[in-house]
Short mmCIF file of C-alpha atoms in Angstrom, two decimals:
data_model
loop_
_atom_site.label_atom_id
_atom_site.label_comp_id
_atom_site.label_asym_id
_atom_site.label_seq_id
_atom_site.Cartn_x
_atom_site.Cartn_y
_atom_site.Cartn_z
CA UNK L 289 0.00 0.00 0.00
CA UNK L 290 2.83 2.40 0.84
CA UNK L 291 4.38 1.80 -2.58
CA UNK L 292 1.10 2.82 -4.25
CA UNK L 293 1.01 6.05 -2.27
CA UNK L 294 4.68 6.71 -3.04
CA UNK L 295 4.10 6.27 -6.78
CA UNK L 296 1.10 8.60 -6.75
CA UNK L 297 2.78 11.37 -4.82
CA UNK L 298 6.18 11.00 -6.49
CA UNK L 299 4.96 11.62 -10.01
CA UNK L 300 1.81 13.72 -9.52
CA UNK L 301 3.56 17.13 -9.32
CA UNK L 302 5.55 16.48 -12.49
CA UNK L 303 2.51 15.34 -14.39
CA UNK L 304 0.39 18.29 -13.31
CA UNK L 305 3.04 20.87 -14.25
CA UNK L 306 3.07 19.46 -17.78
CA UNK L 307 -0.30 21.07 -18.53
CA UNK L 308 -1.01 24.62 -19.59
CA UNK L 309 -4.74 25.25 -18.96
CA UNK L 310 -7.33 24.10 -16.42
CA UNK L 311 -9.32 22.41 -19.19
CA UNK L 312 -6.26 20.45 -20.29
CA UNK L 313 -5.52 19.46 -16.70
CA UNK L 314 -9.08 18.23 -16.20
CA UNK L 315 -9.03 16.31 -19.49
CA UNK L 316 -5.63 14.79 -18.78
CA UNK L 317 -6.65 13.73 -15.29
CA UNK L 318 -9.73 12.01 -16.67
CA UNK L 319 -8.16 10.55 -19.79
CA UNK L 320 -4.54 10.02 -18.87
CA UNK L 321 -3.60 10.34 -15.24
CA UNK L 322 -6.36 8.26 -13.68
CA UNK L 323 -6.00 5.33 -16.11
CA UNK L 324 -2.21 5.47 -15.73
CA UNK L 325 -2.46 5.37 -11.94
CA UNK L 326 -4.97 2.53 -12.10
CA UNK L 327 -2.58 0.62 -14.36
CA UNK L 328 0.35 1.30 -12.03
CA UNK L 329 -1.62 0.14 -9.00
CA UNK L 330 -2.73 -2.98 -10.89
CA UNK L 331 0.92 -3.70 -11.72
CA UNK L 332 1.88 -3.43 -8.06
CA UNK L 333 -1.09 -5.57 -7.02
CA UNK L 334 -0.18 -8.20 -9.63
CA UNK L 335 3.37 -8.53 -8.32
CA UNK L 336 3.71 -11.98 -6.75
CA UNK L 337 3.68 -11.96 -2.97
CA UNK L 338 6.15 -14.83 -2.87
CA UNK L 339 8.84 -13.14 -4.94
CA UNK L 340 9.95 -11.45 -8.09
CA UNK L 341 12.41 -8.72 -8.87
CA UNK L 342 12.42 -5.01 -8.22
CA UNK L 343 12.70 -4.43 -11.94
CA UNK L 344 9.56 -6.50 -12.58
CA UNK L 345 7.68 -4.59 -9.90
CA UNK L 346 8.73 -1.02 -10.54
CA UNK L 347 11.29 -0.70 -13.32
CA UNK L 348 9.05 -0.38 -16.37
CA UNK L 349 6.83 2.24 -14.73
CA UNK L 350 9.72 4.35 -13.49
CA UNK L 351 11.58 4.18 -16.80
CA UNK L 352 8.39 5.08 -18.71
CA UNK L 353 7.77 8.06 -16.44
CA UNK L 354 11.32 9.31 -16.99
CA UNK L 355 11.00 8.84 -20.75
CA UNK L 356 7.64 10.63 -20.78
CA UNK L 357 9.03 13.58 -18.82
CA UNK L 358 11.93 13.87 -21.25
CA UNK L 359 9.58 13.77 -24.25
CA UNK L 360 7.56 16.65 -22.79
CA UNK L 361 10.54 18.99 -22.43
CA UNK L 362 9.56 21.13 -25.47
CA UNK L 363 6.13 21.70 -23.95
CA UNK L 364 7.65 22.60 -20.59
CA UNK L 365 10.01 24.98 -22.38
CA UNK L 366 7.12 26.58 -24.28
CA UNK L 367 5.28 27.48 -21.07
CA UNK L 368 8.40 28.47 -19.12
CA UNK L 369 8.14 25.54 -16.71
CA UNK L 370 11.62 24.07 -17.20
CA UNK L 371 13.03 25.55 -13.95
CA UNK L 372 10.12 24.08 -11.96
CA UNK L 373 10.47 20.69 -13.64
CA UNK L 374 14.25 20.77 -13.12
CA UNK L 375 13.67 21.35 -9.39
CA UNK L 376 11.07 18.58 -9.24
CA UNK L 377 13.40 16.17 -11.03
CA UNK L 378 16.12 16.98 -8.50
CA UNK L 379 13.73 16.26 -5.63
CA UNK L 380 12.53 13.02 -7.24
CA UNK L 381 16.10 11.91 -7.88
CA UNK L 382 17.05 12.55 -4.25
CA UNK L 383 13.97 10.63 -3.11
CA UNK L 384 14.86 7.76 -5.42
CA UNK L 385 18.39 7.66 -4.02
CA UNK L 386 17.02 7.70 -0.46
CA UNK L 387 14.63 4.87 -1.29
CA UNK L 388 17.48 2.83 -2.78
CA UNK L 389 19.61 3.41 0.31
CA UNK L 390 16.72 2.45 2.60
CA UNK L 391 16.14 -0.74 0.62
CA UNK L 392 19.83 -1.63 0.84
CA UNK L 393 19.73 -1.11 4.60
CA UNK L 394 16.92 -3.60 5.09
CA UNK L 395 17.59 -6.39 2.56
CA UNK L 396 19.65 -9.47 3.07
CA UNK L 397 23.16 -9.50 1.56
CA UNK L 398 22.14 -11.97 -1.16
CA UNK L 399 19.54 -9.48 -2.48
CA UNK L 400 21.73 -6.37 -2.19
CA UNK L 401 23.30 -6.75 -5.67
CA UNK L 402 19.83 -6.75 -7.25
CA UNK L 403 18.88 -3.60 -5.34
CA UNK L 404 22.15 -1.93 -6.38
CA UNK L 405 21.61 -2.87 -10.04
CA UNK L 406 18.06 -1.56 -9.91
CA UNK L 407 19.19 1.72 -8.34
CA UNK L 408 21.94 2.05 -10.96
CA UNK L 409 19.39 1.65 -13.76
CA UNK L 410 17.14 4.28 -12.19
CA UNK L 411 20.12 6.61 -11.70
CA UNK L 412 21.00 6.22 -15.39
CA UNK L 413 17.42 7.11 -16.31
CA UNK L 414 17.56 10.21 -14.13
CA UNK L 415 20.92 11.17 -15.66
CA UNK L 416 19.28 11.27 -19.09
CA UNK L 417 16.42 13.41 -17.84
CA UNK L 418 18.75 15.79 -16.00
CA UNK L 419 20.85 16.20 -19.16
CA UNK L 420 17.76 17.18 -21.17
CA UNK L 421 16.54 19.74 -18.62
CA UNK L 422 19.92 21.40 -17.94
#
């Protein structure tokens, strides 16, 4: 349940800043954001209780979100929102790093390499986004 809340709150500010008018925000919430969140929650719910990998549980959604943010850079630039998005990306990256560190602190040593590899992949994704917005 906490992961669902984290996903919602982690990406909501970025998604909302991508819009330019109240009508577009309302339409995107109804047509894009809500279905995307439902799909993300369904993905988390479908993750097997008895195991799996971090990448299976979260990787595709995180990478897609980073790719989507990068693709929207021209729109952010057009409305003068790049500084806000840059700040949000920095906050999200710091939160991602903190989450990775917290996971490493609480997993057994035989799982630590998987967590480190997952965090490295996420860091690489963030590096691409940061390069686009700087």
